[in-house]
Coordinates of C-alpha atoms in Angstrom, one line a residue:
M1175 CA 15.7 16.4 9.8
C1176 CA 18.2 17.8 12.3
S1177 CA 17.9 18.6 15.9
W1178 CA 20.2 21.7 15.8
L1179 CA 20.8 23.9 12.8
R1180 CA 23.9 26.1 13.0
L1181 CA 24.7 28.8 10.6
R1182 CA 28.1 30.5 10.5
G1183 CA 29.0 33.7 8.8
A1184 CA 31.6 36.4 8.9
G1185 CA 30.7 40.0 9.9
D1186 CA 27.3 40.5 8.3
G1187 CA 26.5 36.8 8.2
R1188 CA 27.3 36.4 4.5
L1189 CA 30.3 34.7 2.8
P1190 CA 31.2 34.6 -0.8
G1191 CA 29.3 31.7 -2.4
G1192 CA 26.7 31.5 0.4
H1193 CA 26.4 30.9 4.2
Q1194 CA 28.3 28.2 5.9
V1195 CA 25.9 25.8 7.7
I1196 CA 26.4 22.9 10.1
C1197 CA 23.4 20.7 11.0
V1198 CA 23.8 18.9 14.3
D1199 CA 21.8 16.0 15.6
N1200 CA 22.3 13.8 18.7
D1201 CA 21.2 10.7 16.7
P1202 CA 24.5 9.2 15.4
Q1203 CA 22.7 7.0 12.9
K1204 CA 21.0 10.0 11.3
I1205 CA 24.3 11.8 11.0
S1206 CA 26.0 8.8 9.5
A1207 CA 23.2 8.5 6.9
L1208 CA 23.5 12.1 6.0
L1209 CA 27.3 11.9 5.7
A1210 CA 26.7 9.0 3.4
G1211 CA 24.4 11.1 1.2
T1212 CA 21.1 9.5 2.4
I1213 CA 18.3 11.9 3.1
P1214 CA 16.0 10.6 5.9
I1215 CA 12.8 12.3 4.6
Y1216 CA 11.2 12.6 1.2
E1217 CA 11.1 16.1 -0.1
P1218 CA 11.3 16.9 -3.8
G1219 CA 14.6 18.3 -4.8
L1220 CA 16.2 18.1 -1.3
D1221 CA 18.6 15.4 -2.2
R1222 CA 20.1 17.4 -5.0
L1223 CA 20.3 20.6 -2.9
V1224 CA 22.0 18.8 -0.1
A1225 CA 24.5 17.1 -2.4
K1226 CA 25.4 20.4 -4.1
N1227 CA 26.1 22.2 -0.9
V1228 CA 27.9 19.3 0.7
K1229 CA 30.2 19.2 -2.3
T1230 CA 31.1 22.9 -2.0
R1231 CA 31.5 22.5 1.8
R1232 CA 28.8 25.0 2.6
L1233 CA 26.8 22.3 4.3
R1234 CA 28.2 19.9 6.9
F1235 CA 26.9 17.6 9.5
A1236 CA 28.0 17.0 13.1
A1237 CA 27.0 15.0 16.2
K1238 CA 28.3 17.4 18.8
L1239 CA 26.9 20.9 19.3
S1240 CA 30.1 21.9 21.1
D1241 CA 32.0 21.5 17.9
A1242 CA 29.5 23.4 15.8
L1243 CA 29.4 26.4 18.2
R1244 CA 33.1 27.2 18.0
E1245 CA 32.6 29.9 15.4
A1246 CA 28.8 30.2 15.2
N1247 CA 27.1 33.6 15.2
I1248 CA 23.6 32.3 14.7
V1249 CA 22.1 29.1 16.1
F1250 CA 18.7 27.8 15.0
I1251 CA 16.8 25.6 17.5
A1252 CA 14.9 23.2 15.3
V1253 CA 14.1 20.4 17.6
G1254 CA 10.7 18.5 17.9
T1255 CA 7.9 19.9 20.2
P1256 CA 5.6 16.8 20.2
P1257 CA 2.1 17.2 21.6
Q1258 CA 1.3 15.8 25.0
S1259 CA -2.0 14.2 26.0
D1260 CA -3.5 17.5 27.2
G1261 CA -2.7 19.2 23.9
S1262 CA 0.3 21.2 25.3
A1263 CA 3.7 21.0 23.5
D1264 CA 6.5 19.0 25.1
L1265 CA 9.4 21.5 25.4
T1266 CA 11.9 19.0 26.9
F1267 CA 14.2 19.2 23.8
I1268 CA 14.0 23.0 23.7
E1269 CA 15.3 23.2 27.3
S1270 CA 18.0 20.6 26.7
V1271 CA 19.4 22.4 23.7
A1272 CA 19.2 25.8 25.4
Q1273 CA 21.3 24.4 28.2
E1274 CA 23.9 23.0 25.8
I1275 CA 24.1 26.3 23.8
A1276 CA 24.7 28.2 27.0
L1277 CA 27.6 25.9 28.0
H1278 CA 29.4 26.0 24.6
M1279 CA 28.9 29.6 23.2
K1280 CA 32.2 31.2 22.4
S1281 CA 31.1 34.8 21.4
Y1282 CA 28.0 36.9 20.8
T1283 CA 25.4 34.5 19.4
V1284 CA 21.8 34.9 18.2
I1285 CA 19.7 32.0 19.2
A1286 CA 16.7 31.7 16.9
E1287 CA 13.6 29.6 17.8
K1288 CA 12.7 27.8 14.6
S1289 CA 10.6 25.1 16.2
T1290 CA 6.9 25.9 16.7
V1291 CA 6.6 26.8 20.4
P1292 CA 4.0 28.3 22.6
V1293 CA 4.1 32.0 23.5
E1294 CA 6.6 32.9 26.2
T1295 CA 8.9 30.0 25.2
G1296 CA 11.5 32.6 24.2
E1297 CA 11.6 34.1 27.6
Q1298 CA 12.1 30.6 29.1
V1299 CA 14.9 29.9 26.6
E1300 CA 16.6 33.2 27.6
R1301 CA 16.2 32.4 31.3
T1302 CA 17.7 28.9 30.8
I1303 CA 20.7 30.2 28.9
N1304 CA 21.3 32.9 31.5
R1305 CA 21.3 30.2 34.2
Y1306 CA 23.9 28.1 32.4
N1307 CA 25.9 30.9 30.8
H1308 CA 28.7 30.8 33.4
K1309 CA 31.1 32.7 31.1
K1310 CA 28.6 35.5 30.6
I1311 CA 28.8 35.3 26.8
P1312 CA 26.5 38.0 25.2
F1313 CA 23.5 36.6 23.3
D1314 CA 20.0 37.4 22.0
V1315 CA 17.0 35.1 21.6
V1316 CA 14.8 35.7 18.6
S1317 CA 11.7 34.0 17.3
N1318 CA 11.8 33.1 13.6
P1319 CA 8.9 30.8 12.9
E1320 CA 9.0 28.8 9.6
F1321 CA 6.1 28.5 7.2
L1322 CA 7.4 25.8 4.9
Q1323 CA 4.9 23.2 3.5
E1324 CA 6.0 19.6 3.0
G1325 CA 6.3 18.9 -0.7
T1326 CA 7.1 22.5 -1.6
A1327 CA 9.6 23.3 1.2
I1328 CA 12.5 24.4 -1.0
E1329 CA 10.4 26.8 -3.1
D1330 CA 8.7 28.1 0.1
F1331 CA 12.1 28.9 1.6
L1332 CA 13.6 30.5 -1.4
H1333 CA 10.5 32.5 -2.3
P1334 CA 8.7 33.2 1.0
D1335 CA 5.6 35.3 1.2
R1336 CA 7.0 36.7 4.5
I1337 CA 9.7 36.3 7.0
V1338 CA 8.8 36.9 10.6
I1339 CA 11.4 37.9 13.1
G1340 CA 10.6 38.5 16.8
V1341 CA 13.4 40.4 18.5
K1342 CA 14.3 42.3 21.7
S1343 CA 17.3 44.2 20.4
K1344 CA 18.4 46.1 17.4
R1345 CA 21.6 44.1 17.2
A1346 CA 19.7 40.8 16.8
E1347 CA 17.4 42.5 14.3
K1348 CA 20.3 43.5 12.1
V1349 CA 21.9 40.0 12.2
M1350 CA 18.7 38.4 11.1
K1351 CA 17.9 40.9 8.4
D1352 CA 21.4 40.5 7.0
L1353 CA 21.0 36.7 7.1
Y1354 CA 17.8 36.9 5.0
A1355 CA 18.8 39.8 2.8
P1356 CA 19.6 37.6 -0.3
L1357 CA 16.0 36.3 -0.4
K1358 CA 14.7 39.8 -1.0
A1359 CA 11.5 38.9 0.8
R1360 CA 9.2 41.0 3.0
I1361 CA 10.5 40.9 6.6
L1362 CA 8.1 41.6 9.4
V1363 CA 9.8 42.5 12.7
T1364 CA 7.8 42.1 15.8
D1365 CA 8.3 41.6 19.5
L1366 CA 9.2 38.0 20.7
K1367 CA 5.7 37.0 21.9
S1368 CA 3.9 38.2 18.8
A1369 CA 6.2 36.2 16.5
E1370 CA 5.6 33.1 18.6
L1371 CA 1.8 33.6 18.3
I1372 CA 1.9 34.3 14.5
K1373 CA 2.7 30.6 13.7
H1374 CA 0.0 29.1 15.9
A1375 CA -2.5 31.7 14.7
S1376 CA -1.7 31.1 11.1
N1377 CA -1.9 27.3 11.2
S1378 CA -5.1 27.4 13.3
F1379 CA -6.7 29.8 10.8
L1380 CA -5.8 27.5 7.9
A1381 CA -7.2 24.5 9.8
A1382 CA -10.4 26.5 10.4
K1383 CA -10.7 27.3 6.7
I1384 CA -10.5 23.6 5.9
S1385 CA -13.0 22.6 8.5
F1386 CA -15.3 25.4 7.3
I1387 CA -15.4 24.2 3.7
N1388 CA -15.9 20.6 5.0
S1389 CA -18.9 21.8 6.9
V1390 CA -20.2 23.6 3.8
A1391 CA -19.7 20.3 1.9
R1392 CA -22.0 18.6 4.4
V1393 CA -24.7 21.1 3.6
C1394 CA -24.0 20.7 -0.1
E1395 CA -24.6 16.9 0.0
L1396 CA -27.9 17.5 1.9
V1397 CA -29.3 20.0 -0.6
G1398 CA -27.8 18.6 -3.8
A1399 CA -25.1 21.2 -4.5
D1400 CA -21.5 20.7 -5.4
A1401 CA -18.9 21.8 -2.8
T1402 CA -16.2 22.2 -5.5
Q1403 CA -18.3 24.8 -7.3
V1404 CA -19.2 26.6 -4.1
A1405 CA -15.5 26.7 -3.1
E1406 CA -14.6 28.1 -6.5
G1407 CA -17.2 30.9 -6.1
M1408 CA -16.0 31.7 -2.6
G1409 CA -12.3 31.6 -3.6
L1410 CA -12.8 34.3 -6.4
D1411 CA -13.4 36.8 -3.6
P1412 CA -9.9 38.2 -2.9
R1413 CA -10.7 38.6 0.8
I1414 CA -11.2 34.8 1.0
G1415 CA -8.9 33.2 -1.6
R1416 CA -9.1 29.7 -3.1
A1417 CA -6.2 28.1 -1.1
F1418 CA -7.3 25.5 1.6
L1419 CA -10.9 25.6 0.3
H1420 CA -10.8 21.9 -0.7
A1421 CA -13.5 19.7 0.7
G1422 CA -12.3 16.2 1.7
I1423 CA -11.4 13.9 4.5
G1424 CA -9.7 16.7 6.5
F1425 CA -6.2 17.8 7.3
G1426 CA -3.4 15.8 8.8
G1427 CA 0.3 15.9 9.1
F1428 CA 2.3 17.1 12.0
C1429 CA 1.8 20.9 11.9
L1430 CA -1.9 21.7 11.6
P1431 CA -3.2 19.2 14.2
K1432 CA -0.4 19.8 16.7
D1433 CA -0.5 23.6 16.4
L1434 CA -4.2 23.7 16.6
E1435 CA -4.3 21.7 19.8
A1436 CA -1.4 23.7 21.2
F1437 CA -3.1 27.0 20.5
H1438 CA -6.3 25.8 22.1
Y1439 CA -4.3 24.8 25.2
I1440 CA -2.4 28.1 25.3
S1441 CA -5.6 30.1 25.1
K1442 CA -7.3 28.0 27.8
K1443 CA -4.2 28.3 30.0
V1444 CA -4.2 32.1 29.9
G1445 CA -7.9 32.3 30.6
Y1446 CA -9.7 32.4 27.2
E1447 CA -12.0 29.6 26.1
F1448 CA -11.2 29.5 22.3
D1449 CA -14.2 27.4 21.5
L1450 CA -13.9 27.9 17.8
L1451 CA -10.7 25.9 17.8
R1452 CA -12.4 23.0 19.5
T1453 CA -15.1 23.0 16.9
V1454 CA -12.4 23.0 14.1
I1455 CA -10.9 19.9 15.7
D1456 CA -14.2 18.1 16.0
V1457 CA -15.2 18.8 12.4
N1458 CA -11.9 17.5 11.1
E1459 CA -12.2 14.3 13.1
G1460 CA -15.8 13.9 11.9
Q1461 CA -14.7 13.9 8.2
R1462 CA -12.8 10.7 8.7
A1463 CA -15.9 9.0 10.2
L1464 CA -18.0 10.4 7.3
F1465 CA -15.6 8.9 4.8
V1466 CA -15.7 5.5 6.4
K1467 CA -19.5 5.7 6.4
K1468 CA -19.5 6.5 2.7
I1469 CA -17.6 3.3 2.1
Q1470 CA -19.9 1.4 4.4
D1471 CA -23.0 2.7 2.7
A1472 CA -21.6 1.7 -0.7
V1473 CA -20.6 -1.9 0.2
W1474 CA -23.1 -2.4 3.0
I1475 CA -21.4 -4.9 5.3
L1476 CA -17.7 -4.2 5.7
K1477 CA -16.8 -7.5 7.4
G1478 CA -15.0 -9.7 4.9
K1479 CA -14.9 -7.0 2.2
T1480 CA -11.7 -5.9 0.6
I1481 CA -11.1 -2.2 0.4
G1482 CA -8.3 -0.7 -1.8
I1483 CA -6.6 2.4 -0.5
L1484 CA -4.9 4.9 -2.8
G1485 CA -2.6 7.1 -0.9
I1486 CA -1.2 6.9 2.7
A1487 CA 0.8 10.0 3.2
F1488 CA -1.1 12.9 4.7
K1489 CA -0.6 14.9 1.5
P1490 CA 1.1 14.5 -1.9
N1491 CA 4.8 14.9 -2.4
T1492 CA 5.8 13.7 1.1
D1493 CA 6.3 10.4 2.9
D1494 CA 5.0 11.9 6.1
I1495 CA 2.3 9.8 7.8
R1496 CA 2.1 11.6 11.1
F1497 CA -1.5 12.2 11.9
A1498 CA -2.3 11.1 8.4
P1499 CA -6.1 10.6 7.9
S1500 CA -5.3 7.3 6.1
I1501 CA -4.1 5.7 9.4
D1502 CA -7.4 6.4 11.2
I1503 CA -9.5 5.5 8.2
I1504 CA -7.7 2.1 7.7
E1505 CA -8.0 1.3 11.4
R1506 CA -11.7 2.1 11.4
L1507 CA -12.3 -0.1 8.4
Q1508 CA -10.3 -2.9 10.0
A1509 CA -12.2 -2.6 13.2
Q1510 CA -15.4 -3.5 11.2
G1511 CA -13.7 -6.5 9.7
A1512 CA -12.6 -5.1 6.3
K1513 CA -9.4 -6.3 4.6
I1514 CA -7.1 -3.6 3.3
K1515 CA -4.9 -3.4 0.3
A1516 CA -2.9 -0.1 -0.1
F1517 CA -0.5 1.8 -2.3
D1518 CA 1.4 5.0 -2.0
P1519 CA 4.1 6.2 -4.3
V1520 CA 6.6 7.0 -1.4
A1521 CA 5.1 6.5 2.0
M1522 CA 4.8 2.7 2.2
P1523 CA 8.1 2.1 4.0
K1524 CA 7.0 4.3 6.9
A1525 CA 3.4 3.0 6.7
Q1526 CA 4.6 -0.6 7.1
G1527 CA 5.8 0.2 10.6
A1528 CA 2.6 2.0 11.6
L1529 CA -0.1 -0.3 10.1
K1530 CA -0.8 -4.0 10.8
N1531 CA -2.5 -6.6 8.6
V1532 CA -2.4 -4.4 5.5
T1533 CA -1.4 -5.7 2.1
F1534 CA 1.0 -3.2 0.6
C1535 CA 1.0 -3.2 -3.1
K1536 CA 3.6 -2.4 -5.7
N1537 CA 1.3 -0.2 -7.7
A1538 CA -2.2 1.2 -7.8
Y1539 CA -3.4 -1.5 -10.2
E1540 CA -2.4 -4.2 -7.8
A1541 CA -4.2 -2.3 -5.0
A1542 CA -7.4 -2.3 -7.1
D1543 CA -7.3 -6.0 -8.0
G1544 CA -10.1 -7.9 -6.5
V1545 CA -11.4 -5.1 -4.2
D1546 CA -15.0 -4.4 -3.4
C1547 CA -14.4 -0.7 -3.3
L1548 CA -11.5 1.7 -4.1
A1549 CA -10.9 4.7 -1.8
L1550 CA -8.8 7.7 -2.8
V1551 CA -7.2 9.1 0.4
T1552 CA -4.2 11.1 -0.9
E1553 CA -4.5 13.2 -4.0
W1554 CA -1.2 12.2 -5.7
Q1555 CA -1.4 13.7 -9.2
A1556 CA -0.1 10.4 -10.7
F1557 CA -3.4 8.9 -9.7
K1558 CA -5.2 11.1 -12.2
K1559 CA -3.3 9.4 -15.0
L1560 CA -4.4 5.9 -14.0
D1561 CA -6.1 3.6 -16.6
F1562 CA -9.4 3.2 -14.8
R1563 CA -10.8 1.0 -17.6
R1564 CA -8.1 -1.5 -16.7
M1565 CA -8.8 -1.0 -13.0
K1566 CA -12.5 -1.6 -13.4
K1567 CA -11.9 -4.9 -15.1
S1568 CA -9.9 -6.2 -12.1
M1569 CA -12.2 -4.9 -9.3
T1570 CA -14.9 -7.1 -7.8
H1571 CA -17.2 -4.1 -7.8
P1572 CA -16.4 -0.8 -9.6
I1573 CA -17.0 1.5 -6.6
L1574 CA -14.8 4.6 -6.1
I1575 CA -15.0 6.8 -3.0
D1576 CA -13.1 10.0 -3.7
G1577 CA -11.9 11.5 -0.4
R1578 CA -10.2 14.4 -2.1
N1579 CA -12.5 15.2 -5.1
L1580 CA -9.6 14.4 -7.4
F1581 CA -11.8 13.0 -10.1
E1582 CA -14.7 14.3 -12.2
P1583 CA -17.9 12.5 -11.2
E1584 CA -19.4 12.4 -14.7
K1585 CA -16.2 11.1 -16.2
M1586 CA -15.9 8.3 -13.6
K1587 CA -19.6 7.4 -14.0
A1588 CA -19.1 7.3 -17.8
L1589 CA -16.4 4.7 -17.3
G1590 CA -18.9 2.6 -15.4
F1591 CA -17.9 3.5 -11.8
E1592 CA -20.2 4.1 -8.9
Y1593 CA -18.7 7.3 -7.7
H1594 CA -19.0 9.1 -4.4
G1595 CA -17.1 12.4 -3.6
M1596 CA -17.1 14.8 -0.7
G1597 CA -19.8 17.4 -0.7
R1598 CA -21.0 16.3 -4.1
S1599 CA -24.6 15.3 -4.8
K1600 CA -25.1 11.8 -6.1

């Protein structure tokens, strides 16, 4: 949401009633929108949380970092690190903000990397700040990776399973521990490089878990097993766990694909061919092609057919469409001549700028009207409550391709649908 996040505290970093926070961004339109009470992203509960803290003046917004740094003792760098064509992270914004912090620091400051960055970035930030820190203001650079999930970000922040802090000094360690003390969460203190690697390693492992169950699902389809039952049995093992064992069209969003590519690039750069990560990427991309093939097999010729798409966001409870599987799937269908009708509860405004020649519908029923096939792409829970008897009556052919295994096959078949899931035998 904001390019620079600045937290101000007195002494131990805590003030009566909470921390004082200033969010800074160099986009004046974004700052104006925030000052007017408009949240630029969809995140459940965020609008109320922001309004509450703005009202008590614990949260403010500014367009100039120099103003925010007058009394700051902690500065979070939360700028974008978009992927480049070779898979590496573009750290232009990191360098830019590091220079500006160096020029405007007033007293000892902890500079915390919050953005997901490749290992050794902290050292580069420290070197950059030293180069531009003409007044020789004391500072420390720490790595404090975030593990928030879109759709549950507030809960994840307030009740984290762990807080990772990579430090080089006891002084910085104390400042960061005092900052997070109210959360009463487990704090893992590491060296700077280990903290930077934890985020990439964590997200890459989760991505690998998804690609593994999707590969298992391929085998399930071939032998006539049910991937959801296999995943349930695997997940009961506490060493494995059920989370992220959901067969489907693969992962999307900004974090997993970007971090996976970046970790693969980092490993190759330092001399290790992390082939497992390349396979994880290939399996994920293959799931989208498989989903399109399922649609094609069901309707035969795609040219001239109308396909209804339920869900555009990369996951429920967000309007984020970055690297969303829906984009690739829709474009693949269009390339074969299919007409697309689509509905998403919150992501359509953003999708309208990313997709061409798509009929965006006001609800799921309109998206199903007159289609030759209905494809479930995002598992919004609201879709489970749809009246499928009503939908079936308006569809040209009652075919449902369930890319997230949201529905029960037998129930859909009992309603008269031709149903196809992911990793489920026909």
